[in-house]
PDB file of C-alpha atoms in Angstrom:
ATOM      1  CA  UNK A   1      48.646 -15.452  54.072  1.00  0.00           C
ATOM      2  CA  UNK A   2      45.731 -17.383  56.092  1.00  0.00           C
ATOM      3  CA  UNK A   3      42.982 -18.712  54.347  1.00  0.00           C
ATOM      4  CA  UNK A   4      40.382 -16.759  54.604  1.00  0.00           C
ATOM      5  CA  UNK A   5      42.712 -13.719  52.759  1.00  0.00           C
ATOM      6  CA  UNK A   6      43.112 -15.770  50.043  1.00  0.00           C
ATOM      7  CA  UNK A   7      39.220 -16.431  50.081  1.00  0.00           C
ATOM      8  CA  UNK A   8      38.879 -12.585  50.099  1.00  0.00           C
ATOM      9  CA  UNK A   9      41.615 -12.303  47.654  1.00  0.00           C
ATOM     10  CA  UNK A  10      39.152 -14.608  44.800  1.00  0.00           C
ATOM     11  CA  UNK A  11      36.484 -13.058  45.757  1.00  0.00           C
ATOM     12  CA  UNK A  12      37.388  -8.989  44.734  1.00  0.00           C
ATOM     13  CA  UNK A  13      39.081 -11.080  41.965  1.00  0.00           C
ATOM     14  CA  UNK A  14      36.114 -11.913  40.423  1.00  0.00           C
ATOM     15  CA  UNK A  15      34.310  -9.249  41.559  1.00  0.00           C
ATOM     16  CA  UNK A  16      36.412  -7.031  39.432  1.00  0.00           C
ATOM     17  CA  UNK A  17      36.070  -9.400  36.396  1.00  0.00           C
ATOM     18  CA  UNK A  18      32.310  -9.286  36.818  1.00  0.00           C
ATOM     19  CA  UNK A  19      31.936  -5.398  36.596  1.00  0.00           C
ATOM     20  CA  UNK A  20      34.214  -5.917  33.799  1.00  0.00           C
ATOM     21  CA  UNK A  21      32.351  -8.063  31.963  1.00  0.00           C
ATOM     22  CA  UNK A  22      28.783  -6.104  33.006  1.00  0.00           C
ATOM     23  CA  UNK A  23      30.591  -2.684  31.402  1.00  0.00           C
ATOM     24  CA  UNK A  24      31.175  -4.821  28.222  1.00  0.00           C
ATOM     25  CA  UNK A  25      27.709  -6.018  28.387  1.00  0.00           C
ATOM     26  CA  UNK A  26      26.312  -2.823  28.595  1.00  0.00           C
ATOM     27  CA  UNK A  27      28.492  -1.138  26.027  1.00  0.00           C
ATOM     28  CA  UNK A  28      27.516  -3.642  23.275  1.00  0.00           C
ATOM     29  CA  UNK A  29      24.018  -3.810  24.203  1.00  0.00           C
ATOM     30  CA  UNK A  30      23.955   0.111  24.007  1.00  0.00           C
ATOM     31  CA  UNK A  31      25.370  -0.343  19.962  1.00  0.00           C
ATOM     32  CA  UNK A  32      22.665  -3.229  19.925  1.00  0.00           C
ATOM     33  CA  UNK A  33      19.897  -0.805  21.037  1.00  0.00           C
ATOM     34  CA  UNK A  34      21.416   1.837  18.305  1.00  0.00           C
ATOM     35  CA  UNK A  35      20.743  -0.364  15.266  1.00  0.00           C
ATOM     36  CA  UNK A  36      17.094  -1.623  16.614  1.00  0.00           C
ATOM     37  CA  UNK A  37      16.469   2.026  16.826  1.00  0.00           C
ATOM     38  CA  UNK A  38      17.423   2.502  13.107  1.00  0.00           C
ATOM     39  CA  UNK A  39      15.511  -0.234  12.036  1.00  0.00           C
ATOM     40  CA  UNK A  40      12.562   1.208  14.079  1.00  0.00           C
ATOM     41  CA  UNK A  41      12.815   4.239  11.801  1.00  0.00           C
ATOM     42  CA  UNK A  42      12.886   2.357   8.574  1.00  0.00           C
ATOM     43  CA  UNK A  43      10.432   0.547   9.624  1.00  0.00           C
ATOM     44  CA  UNK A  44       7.965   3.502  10.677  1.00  0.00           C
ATOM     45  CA  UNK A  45       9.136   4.831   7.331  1.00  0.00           C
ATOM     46  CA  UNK A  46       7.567   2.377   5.359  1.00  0.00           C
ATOM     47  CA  UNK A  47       4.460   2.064   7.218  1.00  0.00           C
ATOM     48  CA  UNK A  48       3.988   6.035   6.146  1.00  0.00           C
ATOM     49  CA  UNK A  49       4.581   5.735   2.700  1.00  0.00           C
ATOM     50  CA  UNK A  50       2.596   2.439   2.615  1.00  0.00           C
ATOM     51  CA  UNK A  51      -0.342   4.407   4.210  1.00  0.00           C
ATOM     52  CA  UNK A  52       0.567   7.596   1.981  1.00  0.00           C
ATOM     53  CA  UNK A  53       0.045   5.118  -0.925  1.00  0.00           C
ATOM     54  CA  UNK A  54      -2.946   3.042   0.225  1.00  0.00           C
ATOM     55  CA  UNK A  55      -5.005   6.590   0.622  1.00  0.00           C
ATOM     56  CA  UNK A  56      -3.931   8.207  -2.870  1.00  0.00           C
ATOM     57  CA  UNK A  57      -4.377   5.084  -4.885  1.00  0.00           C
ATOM     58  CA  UNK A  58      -7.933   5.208  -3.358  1.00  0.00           C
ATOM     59  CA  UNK A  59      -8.277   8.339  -4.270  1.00  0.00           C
ATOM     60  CA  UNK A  60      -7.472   8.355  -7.555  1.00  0.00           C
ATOM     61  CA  UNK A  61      -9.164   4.650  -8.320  1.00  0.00           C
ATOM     62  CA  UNK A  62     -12.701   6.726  -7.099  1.00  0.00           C
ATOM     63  CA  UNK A  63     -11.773   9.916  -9.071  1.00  0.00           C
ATOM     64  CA  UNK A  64     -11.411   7.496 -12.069  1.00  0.00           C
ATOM     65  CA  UNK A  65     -14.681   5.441 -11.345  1.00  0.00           C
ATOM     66  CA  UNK A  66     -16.356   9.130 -11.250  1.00  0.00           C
ATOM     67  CA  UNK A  67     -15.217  10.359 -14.984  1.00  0.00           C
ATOM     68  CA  UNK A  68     -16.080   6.572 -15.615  1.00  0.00           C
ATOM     69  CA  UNK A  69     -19.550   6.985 -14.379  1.00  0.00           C
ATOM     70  CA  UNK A  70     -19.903  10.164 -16.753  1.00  0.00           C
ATOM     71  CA  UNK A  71     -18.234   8.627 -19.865  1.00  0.00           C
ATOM     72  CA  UNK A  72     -21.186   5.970 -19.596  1.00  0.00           C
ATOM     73  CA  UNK A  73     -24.015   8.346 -19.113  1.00  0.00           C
ATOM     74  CA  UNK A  74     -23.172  10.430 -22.012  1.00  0.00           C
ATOM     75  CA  UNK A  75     -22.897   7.182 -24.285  1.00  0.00           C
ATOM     76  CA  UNK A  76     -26.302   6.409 -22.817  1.00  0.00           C
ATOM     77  CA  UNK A  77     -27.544   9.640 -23.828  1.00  0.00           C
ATOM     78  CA  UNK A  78     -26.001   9.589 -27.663  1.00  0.00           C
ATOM     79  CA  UNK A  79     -27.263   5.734 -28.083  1.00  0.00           C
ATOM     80  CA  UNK A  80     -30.610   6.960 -26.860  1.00  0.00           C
ATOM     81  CA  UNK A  81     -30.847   9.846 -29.097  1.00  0.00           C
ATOM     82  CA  UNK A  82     -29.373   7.618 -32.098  1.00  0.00           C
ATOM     83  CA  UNK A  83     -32.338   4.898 -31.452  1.00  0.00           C
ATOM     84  CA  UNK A  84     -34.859   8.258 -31.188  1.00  0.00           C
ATOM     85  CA  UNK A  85     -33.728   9.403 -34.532  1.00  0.00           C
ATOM     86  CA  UNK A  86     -34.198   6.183 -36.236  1.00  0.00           C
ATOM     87  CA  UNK A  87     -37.191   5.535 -34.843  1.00  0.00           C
ATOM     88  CA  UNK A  88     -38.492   9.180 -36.067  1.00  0.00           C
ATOM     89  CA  UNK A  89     -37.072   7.653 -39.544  1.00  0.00           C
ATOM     90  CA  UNK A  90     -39.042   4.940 -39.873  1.00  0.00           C
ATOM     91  CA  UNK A  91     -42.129   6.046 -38.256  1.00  0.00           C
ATOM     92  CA  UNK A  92     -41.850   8.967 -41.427  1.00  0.00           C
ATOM     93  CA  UNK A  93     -41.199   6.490 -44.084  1.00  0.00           C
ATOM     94  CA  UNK A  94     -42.205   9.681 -46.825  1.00  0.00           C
ATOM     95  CA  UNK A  95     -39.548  12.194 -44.929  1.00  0.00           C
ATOM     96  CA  UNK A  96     -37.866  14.505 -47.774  1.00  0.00           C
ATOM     97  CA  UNK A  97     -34.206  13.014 -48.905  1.00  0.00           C
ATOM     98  CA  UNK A  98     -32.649  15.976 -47.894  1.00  0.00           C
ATOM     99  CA  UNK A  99     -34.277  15.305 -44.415  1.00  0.00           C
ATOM    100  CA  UNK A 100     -33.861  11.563 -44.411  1.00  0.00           C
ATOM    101  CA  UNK A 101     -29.932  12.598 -44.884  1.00  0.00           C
ATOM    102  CA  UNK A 102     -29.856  15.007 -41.947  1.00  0.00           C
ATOM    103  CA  UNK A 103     -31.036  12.362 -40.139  1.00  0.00           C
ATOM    104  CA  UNK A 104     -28.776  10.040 -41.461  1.00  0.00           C
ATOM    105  CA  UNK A 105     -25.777  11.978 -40.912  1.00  0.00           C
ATOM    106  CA  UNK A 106     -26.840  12.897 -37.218  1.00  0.00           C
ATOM    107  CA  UNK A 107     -27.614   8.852 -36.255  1.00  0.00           C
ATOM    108  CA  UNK A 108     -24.007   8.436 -37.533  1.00  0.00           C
ATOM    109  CA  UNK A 109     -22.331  10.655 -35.831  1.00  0.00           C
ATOM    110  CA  UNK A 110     -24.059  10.124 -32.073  1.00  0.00           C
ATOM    111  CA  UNK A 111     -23.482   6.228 -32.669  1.00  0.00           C
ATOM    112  CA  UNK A 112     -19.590   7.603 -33.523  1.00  0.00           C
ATOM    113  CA  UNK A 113     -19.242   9.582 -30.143  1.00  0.00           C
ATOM    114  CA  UNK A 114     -20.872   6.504 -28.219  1.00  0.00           C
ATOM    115  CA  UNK A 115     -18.800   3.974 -29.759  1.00  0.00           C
ATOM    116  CA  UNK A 116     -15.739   6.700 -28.811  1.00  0.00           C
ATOM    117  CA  UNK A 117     -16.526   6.976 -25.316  1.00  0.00           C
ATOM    118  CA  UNK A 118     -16.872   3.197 -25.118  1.00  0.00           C
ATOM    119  CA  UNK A 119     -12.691   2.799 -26.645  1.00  0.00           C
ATOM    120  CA  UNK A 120     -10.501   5.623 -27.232  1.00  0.00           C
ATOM    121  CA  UNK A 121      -7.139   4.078 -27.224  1.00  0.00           C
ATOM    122  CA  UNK A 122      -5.431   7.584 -28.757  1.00  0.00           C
ATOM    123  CA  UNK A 123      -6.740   9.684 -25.503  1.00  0.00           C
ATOM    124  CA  UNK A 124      -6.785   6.692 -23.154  1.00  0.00           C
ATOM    125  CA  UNK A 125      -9.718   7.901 -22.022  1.00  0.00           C
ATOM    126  CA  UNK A 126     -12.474   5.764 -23.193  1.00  0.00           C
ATOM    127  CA  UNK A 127     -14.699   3.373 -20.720  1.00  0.00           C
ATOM    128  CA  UNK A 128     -12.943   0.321 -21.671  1.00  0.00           C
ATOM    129  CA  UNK A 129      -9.207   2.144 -20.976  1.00  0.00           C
ATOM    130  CA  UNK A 130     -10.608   3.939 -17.531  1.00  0.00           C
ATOM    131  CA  UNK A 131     -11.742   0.863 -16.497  1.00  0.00           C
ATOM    132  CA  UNK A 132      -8.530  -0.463 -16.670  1.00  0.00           C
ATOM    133  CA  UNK A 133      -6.432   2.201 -14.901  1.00  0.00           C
ATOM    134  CA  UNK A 134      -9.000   2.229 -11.939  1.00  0.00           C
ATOM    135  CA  UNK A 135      -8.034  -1.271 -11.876  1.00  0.00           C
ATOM    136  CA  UNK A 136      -4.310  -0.800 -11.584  1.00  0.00           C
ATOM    137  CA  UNK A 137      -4.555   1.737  -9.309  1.00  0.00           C
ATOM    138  CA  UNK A 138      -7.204  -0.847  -6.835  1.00  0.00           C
ATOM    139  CA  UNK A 139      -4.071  -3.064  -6.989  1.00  0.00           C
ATOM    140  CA  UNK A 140      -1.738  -0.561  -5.650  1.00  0.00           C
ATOM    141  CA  UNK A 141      -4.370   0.005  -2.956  1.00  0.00           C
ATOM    142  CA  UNK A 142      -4.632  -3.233  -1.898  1.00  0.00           C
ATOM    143  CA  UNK A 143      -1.038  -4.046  -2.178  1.00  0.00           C
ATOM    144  CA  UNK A 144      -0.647  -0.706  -0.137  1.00  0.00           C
ATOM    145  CA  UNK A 145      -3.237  -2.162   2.244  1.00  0.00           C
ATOM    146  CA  UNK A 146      -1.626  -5.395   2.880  1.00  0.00           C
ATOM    147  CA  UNK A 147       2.265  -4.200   3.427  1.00  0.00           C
ATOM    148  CA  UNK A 148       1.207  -2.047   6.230  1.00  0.00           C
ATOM    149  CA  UNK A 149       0.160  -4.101   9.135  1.00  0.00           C
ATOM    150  CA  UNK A 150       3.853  -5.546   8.261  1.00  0.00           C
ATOM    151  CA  UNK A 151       5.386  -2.436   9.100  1.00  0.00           C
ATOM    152  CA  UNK A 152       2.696  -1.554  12.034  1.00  0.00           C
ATOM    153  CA  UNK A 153       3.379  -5.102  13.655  1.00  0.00           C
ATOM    154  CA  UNK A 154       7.393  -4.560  13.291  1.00  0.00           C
ATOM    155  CA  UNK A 155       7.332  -1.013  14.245  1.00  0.00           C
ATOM    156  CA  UNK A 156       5.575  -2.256  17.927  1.00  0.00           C
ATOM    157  CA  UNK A 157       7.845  -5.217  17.942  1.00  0.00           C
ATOM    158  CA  UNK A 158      10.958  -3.468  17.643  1.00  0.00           C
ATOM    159  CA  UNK A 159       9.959  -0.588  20.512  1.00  0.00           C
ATOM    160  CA  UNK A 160       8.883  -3.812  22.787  1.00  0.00           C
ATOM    161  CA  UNK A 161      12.673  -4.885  21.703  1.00  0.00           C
ATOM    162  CA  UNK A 162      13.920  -1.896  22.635  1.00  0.00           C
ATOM    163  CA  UNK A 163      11.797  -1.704  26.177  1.00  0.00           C
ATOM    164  CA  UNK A 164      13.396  -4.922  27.208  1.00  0.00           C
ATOM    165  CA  UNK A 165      16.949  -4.170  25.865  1.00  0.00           C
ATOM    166  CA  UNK A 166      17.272  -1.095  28.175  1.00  0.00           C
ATOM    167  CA  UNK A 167      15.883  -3.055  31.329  1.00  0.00           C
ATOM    168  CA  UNK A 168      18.581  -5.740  30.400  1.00  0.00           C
ATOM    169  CA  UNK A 169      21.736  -3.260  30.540  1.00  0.00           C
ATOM    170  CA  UNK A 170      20.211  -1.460  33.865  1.00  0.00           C
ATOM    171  CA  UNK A 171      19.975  -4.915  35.162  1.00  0.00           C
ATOM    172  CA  UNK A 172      23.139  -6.560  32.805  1.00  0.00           C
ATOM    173  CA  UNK A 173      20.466  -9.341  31.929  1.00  0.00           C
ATOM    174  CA  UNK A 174      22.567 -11.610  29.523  1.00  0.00           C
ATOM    175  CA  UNK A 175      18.579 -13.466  29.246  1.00  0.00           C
ATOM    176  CA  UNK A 176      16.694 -10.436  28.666  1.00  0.00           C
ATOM    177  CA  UNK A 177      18.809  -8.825  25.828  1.00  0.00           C
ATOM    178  CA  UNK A 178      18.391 -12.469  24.147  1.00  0.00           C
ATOM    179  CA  UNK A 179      14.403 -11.793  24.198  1.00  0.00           C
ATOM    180  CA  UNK A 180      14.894  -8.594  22.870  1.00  0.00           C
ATOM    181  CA  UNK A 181      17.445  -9.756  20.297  1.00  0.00           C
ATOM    182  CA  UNK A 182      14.489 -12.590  19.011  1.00  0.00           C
ATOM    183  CA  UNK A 183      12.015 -10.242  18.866  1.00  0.00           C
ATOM    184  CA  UNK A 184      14.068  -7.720  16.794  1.00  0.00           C
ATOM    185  CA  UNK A 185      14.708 -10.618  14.529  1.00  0.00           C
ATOM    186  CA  UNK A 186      10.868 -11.196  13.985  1.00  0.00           C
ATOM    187  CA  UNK A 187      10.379  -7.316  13.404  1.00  0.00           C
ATOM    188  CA  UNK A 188      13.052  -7.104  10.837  1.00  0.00           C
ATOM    189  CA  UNK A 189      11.499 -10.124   8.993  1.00  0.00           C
ATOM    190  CA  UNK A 190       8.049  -8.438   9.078  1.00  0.00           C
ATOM    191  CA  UNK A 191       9.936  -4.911   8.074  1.00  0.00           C
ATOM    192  CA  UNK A 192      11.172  -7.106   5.166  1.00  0.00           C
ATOM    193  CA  UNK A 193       8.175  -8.697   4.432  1.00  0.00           C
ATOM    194  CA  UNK A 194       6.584  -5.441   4.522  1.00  0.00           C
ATOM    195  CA  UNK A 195       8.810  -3.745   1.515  1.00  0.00           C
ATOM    196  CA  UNK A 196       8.485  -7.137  -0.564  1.00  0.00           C
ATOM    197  CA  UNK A 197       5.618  -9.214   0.622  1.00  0.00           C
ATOM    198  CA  UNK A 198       7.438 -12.418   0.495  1.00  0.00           C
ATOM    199  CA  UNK A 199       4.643 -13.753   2.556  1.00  0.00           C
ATOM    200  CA  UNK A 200       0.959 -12.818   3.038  1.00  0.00           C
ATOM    201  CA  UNK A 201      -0.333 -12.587   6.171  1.00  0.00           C
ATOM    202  CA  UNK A 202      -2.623 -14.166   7.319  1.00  0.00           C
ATOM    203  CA  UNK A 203      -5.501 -11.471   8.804  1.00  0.00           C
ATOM    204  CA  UNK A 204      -8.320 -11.814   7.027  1.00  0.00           C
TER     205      UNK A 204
END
């Protein structure tokens, strides 16, 4: 055999190992692309039902602040009409007892309903208790509010991932499936982040 048929020999040699090695590439790259796509759907998942969230708690935090808003002008309007009475029960010091009881009885009973509406821990549904709810549900807004740019950041990351993984098994890029590899790893931390808030994000 002369020397250059063993050259040629090597050569198909490792051109056969090479397409070997590409069709591995490209099978396991395929499987990577697979799971990234999962994630992407997990991800987009919780950026849904973070925004789902975010807009109900709203919701229901200004529906609160509304029946809030009436509680306090109907315990303006009993305190003012308490403060009437007694004023009409000085200013007619000579009023008949039976009268000056009427009165009485009515002062007592609008101060009652305003100090009601202030507290009503049996209903819940006092000021000082609606006040508190519209609270609680502000902090599921805002908590809403900041886990979705998590998901919205992860969700583009991991398509970008995906992008460069299917250029890298059309052109069996060992360098470009290791980009999209690192960025899939930073999407899955913010997907992470974005379920448990670990960290806040800087975005303010």
């Amino acid at each position: 055999m002369e020397a250059t048929e063993i050259a040629e020999t090597i050569h198909g040699g490792h051109e056969t190992h090479s397409a070997e090695g590409d069709a591995t590439f490209r099978n396991y790259a395929a499987m990577y692309l697979g799971v990234v796509a999962m994630l992407l759907a997990i991800a987009s998942l919780g950026g849904a039902n973070a925004t789902k969230m975010m807009l109900n708690a709203n919701i229901q935090a200004s529906d609160i602040y509304g029946y809030y808003q009436s509680k306090y002008i109907r315990q303006t309007v009993y305190r003012t009409t308490a403060e009437e009475l007694e004023a009409q029960l000085l200013a007619q010091p000579d009023m008949p007892a039976a009268a000056k009881a009427k009165f009485g009885e009515a002062i007592a009973r609008y101060r009652s309903r305003a100090e009601r509406y202030e507290s009503d821990p049996s209903t819940g549904e006092g000021r000082k208790e609606l006040l508190a709810k519209a609270k609680e549900w502000e902090a599921k807004r805002d908590r809403a509010a900041e886990r979705d740019p998590n998901f919205d950041f992860a969700a583009a990351l991991f398509q970008i991932a995906i992008v460069i993984g299917s250029v890298s098994i059309v052109a069996a890029s060992r360098s470009l499936i290791k980009l999209s590899g690192g960025l899939a790893v930073v999407a899955s931390l913010l997907m992470i982040n974005g379920y448990f808030l670990i960290v806040h994000l800087p975005l303010e």
